[in-house]
Coordinates of C-alpha atoms and ligand atoms in Angstrom, one line a residue:
X5 CA -10.1 -39.9 -27.9
X6 CA -9.4 -36.2 -28.3
X7 CA -9.5 -35.1 -31.9
X8 CA -9.4 -32.0 -34.0
X9 CA -12.6 -30.1 -34.6
X10 CA -14.2 -30.5 -38.1
X11 CA -13.7 -27.2 -39.7
X12 CA -10.7 -24.9 -39.9
X13 CA -11.3 -21.5 -38.4
X14 CA -10.1 -18.4 -40.3
X15 CA -7.2 -16.4 -39.0
X16 CA -7.7 -13.3 -37.0
X17 CA -7.2 -10.7 -39.7
X18 CA -8.6 -7.4 -38.4
X19 CA -11.7 -6.3 -36.6
X20 CA -12.7 -4.6 -33.5
X21 CA -10.8 -6.8 -31.1
X22 CA -7.3 -6.3 -32.3
X23 CA -6.8 -2.6 -32.3
X24 CA -4.7 -2.3 -29.1
X25 CA -1.1 -3.2 -28.7
X26 CA -2.0 -5.3 -25.7
X27 CA -4.3 -7.5 -27.8
X28 CA -1.8 -7.7 -30.6
X29 CA 0.9 -8.8 -28.1
X30 CA -1.5 -11.3 -26.5
X31 CA -2.2 -12.9 -29.9
X32 CA 1.5 -12.9 -30.8
X33 CA 2.3 -14.7 -27.5
X34 CA -0.4 -17.2 -28.0
X35 CA 0.8 -17.9 -31.6
X36 CA 4.3 -18.5 -30.2
X37 CA 3.1 -20.9 -27.6
X38 CA 1.0 -22.7 -30.1
X39 CA 3.9 -23.1 -32.4
X40 CA 6.2 -24.4 -29.7
X41 CA 3.7 -26.9 -28.4
X42 CA 2.2 -27.8 -31.8
X43 CA -1.4 -27.2 -30.8
X44 CA -4.5 -28.0 -32.8
X45 CA -4.8 -24.8 -34.9
X46 CA -8.6 -24.8 -34.7
X47 CA -8.4 -24.4 -30.9
X48 CA -5.8 -21.7 -31.2
X49 CA -8.0 -19.7 -33.6
X50 CA -10.9 -19.9 -31.3
X51 CA -8.8 -18.6 -28.4
X52 CA -7.9 -15.5 -30.3
X53 CA -11.4 -14.0 -30.2
X54 CA -13.5 -13.5 -27.1
X55 CA -16.7 -15.4 -26.7
X56 CA -18.9 -12.3 -26.1
X57 CA -18.7 -8.7 -25.2
X58 CA -21.0 -6.0 -24.2
X59 CA -20.5 -2.2 -24.8
X60 CA -22.6 0.1 -22.7
X61 CA -23.2 3.8 -22.1
X62 CA -22.8 4.8 -18.5
X63 CA -24.6 8.1 -18.0
X64 CA -24.4 9.7 -14.5
X65 CA -25.3 13.0 -13.0
X66 CA -22.1 14.8 -11.9
X67 CA -21.9 16.7 -8.6
X68 CA -22.3 20.0 -10.5
X69 CA -25.7 18.9 -11.9
X70 CA -24.5 18.1 -15.4
X71 CA -24.8 14.7 -17.1
X72 CA -21.8 12.9 -18.5
X73 CA -21.8 9.6 -20.4
X74 CA -18.9 7.2 -20.0
X75 CA -18.1 4.1 -22.1
X76 CA -18.3 0.7 -20.3
X77 CA -17.4 -2.8 -21.4
X78 CA -17.6 -6.3 -20.1
X79 CA -15.9 -9.1 -22.1
X80 CA -16.1 -12.9 -21.6
X81 CA -13.2 -14.4 -23.4
X82 CA -13.7 -18.1 -22.7
X83 CA -16.0 -20.0 -20.3
X84 CA -15.1 -23.6 -21.1
X85 CA -13.7 -24.3 -17.6
X86 CA -16.3 -22.4 -15.6
X87 CA -17.8 -18.9 -15.0
X88 CA -15.9 -16.0 -16.4
X89 CA -13.6 -14.3 -13.9
X90 CA -11.8 -11.0 -14.0
X91 CA -11.6 -7.5 -12.7
X92 CA -13.3 -4.2 -13.5
X93 CA -11.0 -1.4 -14.5
X94 CA -11.6 2.3 -14.2
X95 CA -9.0 4.0 -16.4
X96 CA -9.1 6.7 -19.1
X97 CA -7.5 4.4 -21.7
X98 CA -10.0 1.6 -21.4
X99 CA -11.4 0.4 -24.7
X100 CA -12.9 -2.8 -26.1
X101 CA -9.7 -4.2 -27.5
X102 CA -7.7 -3.7 -24.3
X103 CA -10.5 -5.2 -22.2
X104 CA -10.6 -8.1 -24.6
X105 CA -6.9 -8.7 -24.3
X106 CA -7.1 -8.6 -20.5
X107 CA -10.0 -11.1 -20.6
X108 CA -7.8 -13.4 -22.7
X109 CA -5.1 -13.1 -20.1
X110 CA -7.6 -14.0 -17.4
X111 CA -8.5 -17.2 -19.3
X112 CA -4.9 -18.1 -19.4
X113 CA -4.3 -17.2 -15.8
X114 CA -7.1 -19.2 -14.4
X115 CA -6.2 -22.2 -16.5
X116 CA -2.6 -21.9 -15.5
X117 CA -3.2 -22.1 -11.8
X118 CA -5.9 -24.8 -12.2
X119 CA -9.0 -22.8 -11.3
X120 CA -12.4 -24.0 -12.5
X121 CA -13.0 -20.5 -14.1
X122 CA -12.9 -18.9 -17.4
X123 CA -11.6 -15.4 -18.4
X124 CA -13.5 -12.1 -18.3
X125 CA -12.7 -8.4 -17.9
X126 CA -14.6 -5.2 -17.7
X127 CA -14.0 -1.5 -17.5
X128 CA -15.2 2.0 -17.7
X129 CA -13.3 4.6 -19.7
X130 CA -12.9 7.2 -17.0
X131 CA -10.2 8.7 -14.8
X132 CA -11.4 7.9 -11.2
X133 CA -9.0 10.4 -9.7
X134 CA -11.1 13.2 -11.3
X135 CA -14.4 11.9 -9.7
X136 CA -15.9 12.4 -6.2
X137 CA -16.9 9.4 -4.2
X138 CA -20.6 10.0 -5.1
X139 CA -19.7 10.1 -8.8
X140 CA -17.7 6.9 -8.5
X141 CA -20.6 5.2 -6.8
X142 CA -23.0 6.4 -9.5
X143 CA -20.8 5.1 -12.3
X144 CA -20.3 1.7 -10.5
X145 CA -24.1 1.3 -9.9
X146 CA -25.2 2.3 -13.4
X147 CA -22.4 0.2 -15.0
X148 CA -23.5 -2.8 -12.9
X149 CA -27.1 -2.4 -13.9
X150 CA -26.2 -2.1 -17.6
X151 CA -24.2 -5.4 -17.6
X152 CA -26.4 -7.2 -15.1
X153 CA -27.6 -9.8 -17.6
X154 CA -24.0 -10.9 -18.1
X155 CA -22.9 -11.3 -14.5
X156 CA -23.8 -13.6 -11.6
X157 CA -22.1 -16.2 -9.3
X158 CA -22.6 -19.0 -11.9
X159 CA -21.9 -16.8 -14.9
X160 CA -19.3 -14.2 -14.5
X161 CA -17.7 -12.8 -11.3
X162 CA -16.0 -9.4 -11.4
X163 CA -13.3 -8.3 -9.0
X164 CA -11.1 -5.2 -8.5
X165 CA -8.6 -4.1 -11.0
X166 CA -6.7 -0.9 -11.9
X167 CA -8.7 2.1 -10.4
X168 CA -11.2 0.0 -8.4
X169 CA -11.2 -1.6 -5.0
X170 CA -13.3 -3.3 -2.3
X171 CA -15.6 -0.3 -2.1
X172 CA -16.5 -0.5 -5.8
X173 CA -17.1 -4.3 -5.3
X174 CA -19.4 -3.5 -2.4
X175 CA -21.5 -1.1 -4.6
X176 CA -21.6 -3.7 -7.4
X177 CA -22.7 -6.4 -5.0
X178 CA -25.4 -4.1 -3.5
X179 CA -26.7 -3.1 -6.9
X180 CA -26.9 -6.7 -8.1
X181 CA -28.5 -7.8 -4.8
X182 CA -31.1 -4.9 -4.9
X183 CA -32.1 -6.1 -8.4
X184 CA -32.5 -9.7 -7.3
X185 CA -34.2 -8.8 -4.0
X186 CA -31.8 -10.7 -1.8
X187 CA -28.1 -10.6 -0.9
X188 CA -25.8 -12.2 -3.5
X189 CA -22.3 -12.0 -2.2
X190 CA -20.9 -14.4 -4.8
X191 CA -21.5 -12.0 -7.7
X192 CA -18.1 -10.3 -7.0
X193 CA -14.9 -11.0 -5.2
X194 CA -12.5 -8.7 -3.6
X195 CA -15.3 -7.5 -1.3
X196 CA -14.7 -6.0 2.1
X197 CA -14.5 -8.7 4.8
X198 CA -17.7 -7.5 6.5
X199 CA -19.8 -8.4 3.4
X200 CA -18.3 -11.8 2.6
X201 CA -14.7 -10.9 1.5
X202 CA -11.8 -13.3 2.2
X203 CA -9.0 -12.6 4.6
X204 CA -5.8 -12.2 2.6
X205 CA -7.5 -11.1 -0.6
X206 CA -6.2 -7.5 -0.4
X207 CA -2.6 -8.7 -0.1
X208 CA -2.8 -11.7 -2.3
X209 CA -1.6 -10.4 -5.7
X210 CA 1.5 -8.6 -4.2
X211 CA 2.3 -11.6 -2.0
X212 CA 2.1 -13.9 -5.0
X213 CA 4.4 -11.6 -6.9
X214 CA 7.0 -12.1 -4.2
X215 CA 6.4 -15.9 -3.8
X216 CA 7.4 -16.4 -7.4
X217 CA 10.5 -14.2 -7.0
X218 CA 11.6 -16.6 -4.2
X219 CA 11.0 -19.6 -6.4
X220 CA 12.8 -18.0 -9.3
X221 CA 15.8 -17.2 -7.2
X222 CA 15.9 -20.8 -6.0
X223 CA 15.7 -22.1 -9.6
X224 CA 18.3 -19.6 -10.9
X225 CA 20.7 -20.6 -8.1
X226 CA 20.3 -24.3 -9.2
X227 CA 21.0 -23.3 -12.8
X228 CA 24.0 -21.2 -11.7
X229 CA 22.6 -17.9 -13.0
X230 CA 22.0 -16.2 -9.7
X231 CA 24.0 -16.1 -6.5
X232 CA 22.4 -13.7 -3.9
X233 CA 19.8 -14.5 -1.3
X234 CA 16.7 -12.3 -1.5
X235 CA 17.8 -10.6 1.7
X236 CA 21.0 -9.4 0.0
X237 CA 19.4 -8.3 -3.2
X238 CA 18.0 -4.9 -4.4
X239 CA 14.7 -4.3 -6.0
X240 CA 12.7 -1.6 -7.7
X241 CA 8.9 -1.5 -7.8
X242 CA 7.0 0.4 -10.5
X243 CA 3.7 1.3 -9.0
X244 CA 2.7 1.6 -5.3
X245 CA -1.0 0.7 -5.5
X246 CA -2.8 -2.5 -4.5
X247 CA -0.1 -4.7 -6.0
X248 CA 3.1 -2.7 -5.9
X249 CA 2.8 -1.5 -2.3
X250 CA 2.2 -5.0 -1.0
X251 CA 5.0 -6.4 -3.2
X252 CA 7.4 -3.7 -2.0
X253 CA 6.4 -4.4 1.6
X254 CA 6.8 -8.2 1.2
X255 CA 10.3 -7.7 -0.3
X256 CA 11.2 -5.3 2.5
X257 CA 10.1 -7.6 5.3
X258 CA 12.3 -10.3 3.8
X259 CA 15.3 -8.0 4.1
X260 CA 15.5 -7.1 0.4
X261 CA 16.6 -3.5 -0.2
X262 CA 13.7 -1.7 -2.1
X263 CA 15.6 1.1 -3.8
X264 CA 12.7 2.8 -5.5
X265 CA 8.9 2.8 -5.8
X266 CA 6.6 5.0 -7.9
X267 CA 3.0 6.2 -8.4
X268 CA 1.2 7.9 -11.3
X269 CA 3.1 11.2 -10.7
X270 CA 6.7 9.8 -10.4
X271 CA 9.0 7.8 -8.2
X272 CA 11.2 8.1 -5.1
X273 CA 14.7 6.6 -4.9
X274 CA 17.2 6.0 -2.2
X275 CA 20.3 4.0 -3.0
X276 CA 20.5 2.6 0.5
X277 CA 16.9 1.4 0.4
X278 CA 13.5 2.9 1.4
X279 CA 11.8 2.3 4.7
X280 CA 8.6 0.9 3.0
X281 CA 6.5 1.1 6.2
X282 CA 7.3 4.8 6.4
X283 CA 6.6 5.2 2.6
X284 CA 3.2 3.5 3.1
X285 CA 2.4 5.9 6.0
X286 CA 3.4 8.9 3.9
X287 CA 1.3 7.6 1.0
X288 CA -1.7 7.1 3.3
X289 CA -1.4 10.7 4.5
X290 CA -0.5 12.5 1.3
X291 CA -2.1 10.3 -1.4
X292 CA 1.1 10.6 -3.4
X293 CA 4.8 9.7 -3.0
X294 CA 6.2 13.1 -4.1
X295 CA 8.1 14.8 -1.3
X296 CA 8.8 11.7 0.7
X297 CA 11.7 12.8 3.0
X298 CA 15.1 11.2 2.5
X299 CA 14.6 10.1 -1.1
X300 CA 15.4 11.6 -4.5
X301 CA 12.7 12.1 -7.1
X302 CA 12.9 10.0 -10.3
X303 CA 10.6 9.8 -13.2
X304 CA 8.7 6.6 -13.9
X305 CA 10.9 6.1 -17.0
X306 CA 14.1 6.6 -15.0
X307 CA 12.9 4.2 -12.4
X308 CA 12.5 1.3 -14.9
X309 CA 16.2 1.7 -15.8
X310 CA 17.7 1.9 -12.3
X311 CA 20.5 -0.4 -11.4
X312 CA 19.0 -3.2 -9.3
X313 CA 18.7 -7.0 -9.1
X314 CA 14.9 -7.4 -9.2
X315 CA 12.3 -5.3 -11.1
X316 CA 8.6 -5.5 -10.3
X317 CA 6.5 -3.6 -12.9
X318 CA 3.2 -3.4 -11.0
X319 CA 1.3 -0.4 -12.4
X320 CA -0.1 -0.8 -15.9
X321 CA 0.5 -2.5 -19.2
X322 CA 2.9 -1.5 -22.0
X323 CA 5.6 0.2 -19.8
X324 CA 8.6 -1.8 -21.2
X325 CA 8.7 -1.9 -25.0
X326 CA 11.5 -2.0 -27.6
X327 CA 11.9 1.8 -27.0
X328 CA 13.2 1.4 -23.4
X329 CA 14.0 -2.2 -22.8
X330 CA 17.7 -1.6 -23.3
X331 CA 17.7 0.5 -20.2
X332 CA 16.5 -2.3 -18.0
X333 CA 19.3 -3.5 -15.7
X334 CA 17.5 -6.0 -13.5
X335 CA 18.3 -9.7 -13.9
X336 CA 14.9 -10.9 -12.5
X337 CA 11.5 -9.4 -13.3
X338 CA 8.2 -10.4 -11.8
X339 CA 5.3 -8.9 -13.7
X340 CA 2.9 -7.6 -11.1
X341 CA 0.7 -5.7 -13.7
X342 CA -1.0 -7.4 -16.6
X343 CA 1.0 -7.0 -19.8
X344 CA 3.7 -4.5 -18.6
X345 CA 6.2 -5.9 -21.1
X346 CA 5.6 -6.1 -24.9
X347 CA 6.2 -9.4 -26.7
X348 CA 9.3 -8.1 -28.5
X349 CA 10.8 -6.6 -25.3
X350 CA 10.1 -9.8 -23.5
X351 CA 12.0 -11.7 -26.1
X352 CA 14.8 -9.2 -25.9
X353 CA 15.1 -9.6 -22.2
X354 CA 15.1 -13.4 -22.3
X355 CA 17.8 -13.4 -25.0
X356 CA 19.8 -11.2 -22.7
X357 CA 19.6 -13.6 -19.8
X358 CA 16.9 -11.9 -17.8
X359 CA 14.5 -14.2 -16.0
X360 CA 11.0 -12.9 -16.5
X361 CA 8.1 -14.4 -14.5
X362 CA 5.1 -13.6 -16.7
X363 CA 2.0 -11.8 -15.5
X364 CA -0.3 -14.8 -15.8
X365 CA 1.9 -16.6 -13.2
X366 CA 3.4 -13.7 -11.2
X367 CA 0.1 -11.9 -10.5
X368 CA -2.2 -14.9 -10.3
X369 CA -2.3 -14.6 -6.5
X370 CA -5.2 -12.2 -6.8
X371 CA -7.5 -14.4 -8.7
X372 CA -6.5 -17.5 -6.7
X373 CA -7.7 -15.8 -3.5
X374 CA -10.7 -14.5 -5.4
X375 CA -11.5 -18.1 -6.2
X376 CA -11.1 -18.9 -2.4
X377 CA -13.4 -16.0 -1.6
X378 CA -16.0 -17.3 -4.1
X379 CA -15.8 -20.9 -2.7
X380 CA -16.0 -19.6 1.0
X381 CA -19.0 -17.5 0.1
X382 CA -20.8 -20.3 -1.7
X383 CA -20.3 -22.5 1.4
X384 CA -20.8 -19.7 3.9
X385 CA -17.8 -21.1 5.7
X386 CA -14.8 -18.8 6.1
X387 CA -11.1 -19.7 6.5
X388 CA -8.3 -18.2 8.6
X389 CA -5.7 -15.8 7.2
X390 CA -3.2 -18.6 7.7
X391 CA -5.2 -21.1 5.8
X392 CA -5.7 -18.7 2.9
X393 CA -2.0 -17.9 2.7
X394 CA -0.9 -21.5 2.9
X395 CA -3.3 -22.6 0.1
X396 CA -2.2 -19.6 -2.0
X397 CA 1.5 -20.4 -1.5
X398 CA 0.9 -24.0 -2.5
X399 CA -1.1 -23.3 -5.6
X400 CA 1.5 -20.8 -6.8
X401 CA 4.4 -23.2 -6.1
X402 CA 2.8 -25.9 -8.1
X403 CA 2.1 -23.5 -11.0
X404 CA 5.7 -22.2 -10.9
X405 CA 7.2 -25.7 -10.9
X406 CA 4.9 -26.8 -13.8
X407 CA 5.9 -23.7 -15.8
X408 CA 9.6 -24.2 -15.1
X409 CA 9.4 -27.9 -16.1
X410 CA 7.7 -26.9 -19.4
X411 CA 10.3 -24.3 -20.0
X412 CA 13.0 -26.9 -19.6
X413 CA 11.2 -29.4 -21.8
X414 CA 10.6 -27.0 -24.7
X415 CA 13.7 -24.8 -24.1
X416 CA 11.5 -21.7 -24.4
X417 CA 10.9 -18.6 -22.4
X418 CA 8.8 -18.5 -19.2
X419 CA 5.9 -16.7 -20.8
X420 CA 5.7 -19.2 -23.6
X421 CA 5.9 -22.0 -21.1
X422 CA 3.1 -20.5 -18.9
X423 CA 0.9 -20.1 -22.0
X424 CA 1.6 -23.7 -23.1
X425 CA 0.5 -24.9 -19.6
X426 CA -2.7 -22.8 -19.9
X427 CA -3.5 -23.7 -23.5
X428 CA -3.0 -27.4 -22.8
X429 CA -5.7 -27.3 -20.1
X430 CA -8.2 -25.1 -21.9
X431 CA -7.7 -26.9 -25.2
X432 CA -8.3 -30.3 -23.7
X433 CA -11.5 -29.1 -22.1
X434 CA -12.6 -27.5 -25.4
X435 CA -11.9 -30.6 -27.3
X436 CA -13.8 -32.8 -24.8
X437 CA -16.8 -30.5 -24.9
X438 CA -16.7 -30.2 -28.7
X439 CA -18.0 -27.6 -30.9
X440 CA -21.7 -26.6 -30.6
X441 CA -23.9 -27.3 -32.5
Ligands
LIG529 N1 -7.9 -8.0 -11.6 C1 -7.2 -9.1 -11.1 C2 -6.4 -9.7 -12.2 O1 -6.1 -9.2 -13.2 C3 -8.0 -10.0 -10.3 C4 -9.1 -10.7 -11.0 C5 -10.0 -11.5 -10.1 O2 -9.7 -11.7 -8.9 O3 -11.0 -12.0 -10.6 O4 -5.9 -10.8 -12.0

């Protein structure tokens, strides 16, 4: 029989983990889920602090001959269900607390969609846009070498995140493989196809974001809170990177009018809808959206408050807070980024009838196909694009239905419902395995 663990853990009071708003929000959300579901408090306390973390210096020689040292982190939040899984972020705001919060979200995400994986995250505090390709390669390789004792196909498997892509994963895989003396493709996911990547991985997060929009519309129609078909709706996408650009395109090919998209520098808006294929072409050529013909310039802040049916915040965390939540007009939000909406703002939106599909569900497509990539690599047997997408759609539909059922049962928000589903799974596994020693 499952039973509580012997000793009562102490509450998270301060410390290095909780300095970022993202971490504070993640703990707040966890507490809320714990309260609603009535979870064993000992398990909840354990989930509030990551299992382990490594902080490293990443010194590299810059193109001008000087040496610069960057801060790097890798955090493993929980590994009860399997190896840690989660991306590597290159961003100037990266710090231990933020990476820890993101690792916690990965634990919840993997558990929610039923993967045999724990939660991890890593990052280097650097603005990759200021670095040459050679400098980025040097950072990636040195960082990989510094954290090499932590990672491995059975231990902890990194993937792309904000500021990194398949090329960074290829350098990580090569560095790890050089150290081992043989090729180890399973050490990372999100690799280029040529070195063991999976078909459909690149599009998986953005696709998943749109799958859950479709499920949410269906559910809201049943509940009588939504009338339009997706093809008659309007959408705004914050971010036009690995997630936002794919989500915008998936909405566009379903006939939805994508009114605005944005990048780091600002957004472009056309009240009649943007031609997303043309926007992508422009972005590929110019590396920024600014100046796209036939659209007005908007700031990122203005974009979040545009009149539209659907909003996809797909850039970075903390963009919708109590400071600007009142401007949001959308009735359906699918969180493409991790943590784009603060806990208070999330509650405000739900109290005002906005249906929010939370990050750990909405953007889980990426880690789901990462898992497929890892499985395919371990078996050296690769699936077709069609098979990857069918399996992705089915895992996401099951997770969405489970979360919607929990939401109805507990009469809570979607975020709380998603966390309840995750915590149920992780906590059962933790209780079965027991506390060591
Ligand atoms: N960085 C992505 C995320 O936040 C993907 C992680 C992975 O594939 O391991 O979900």
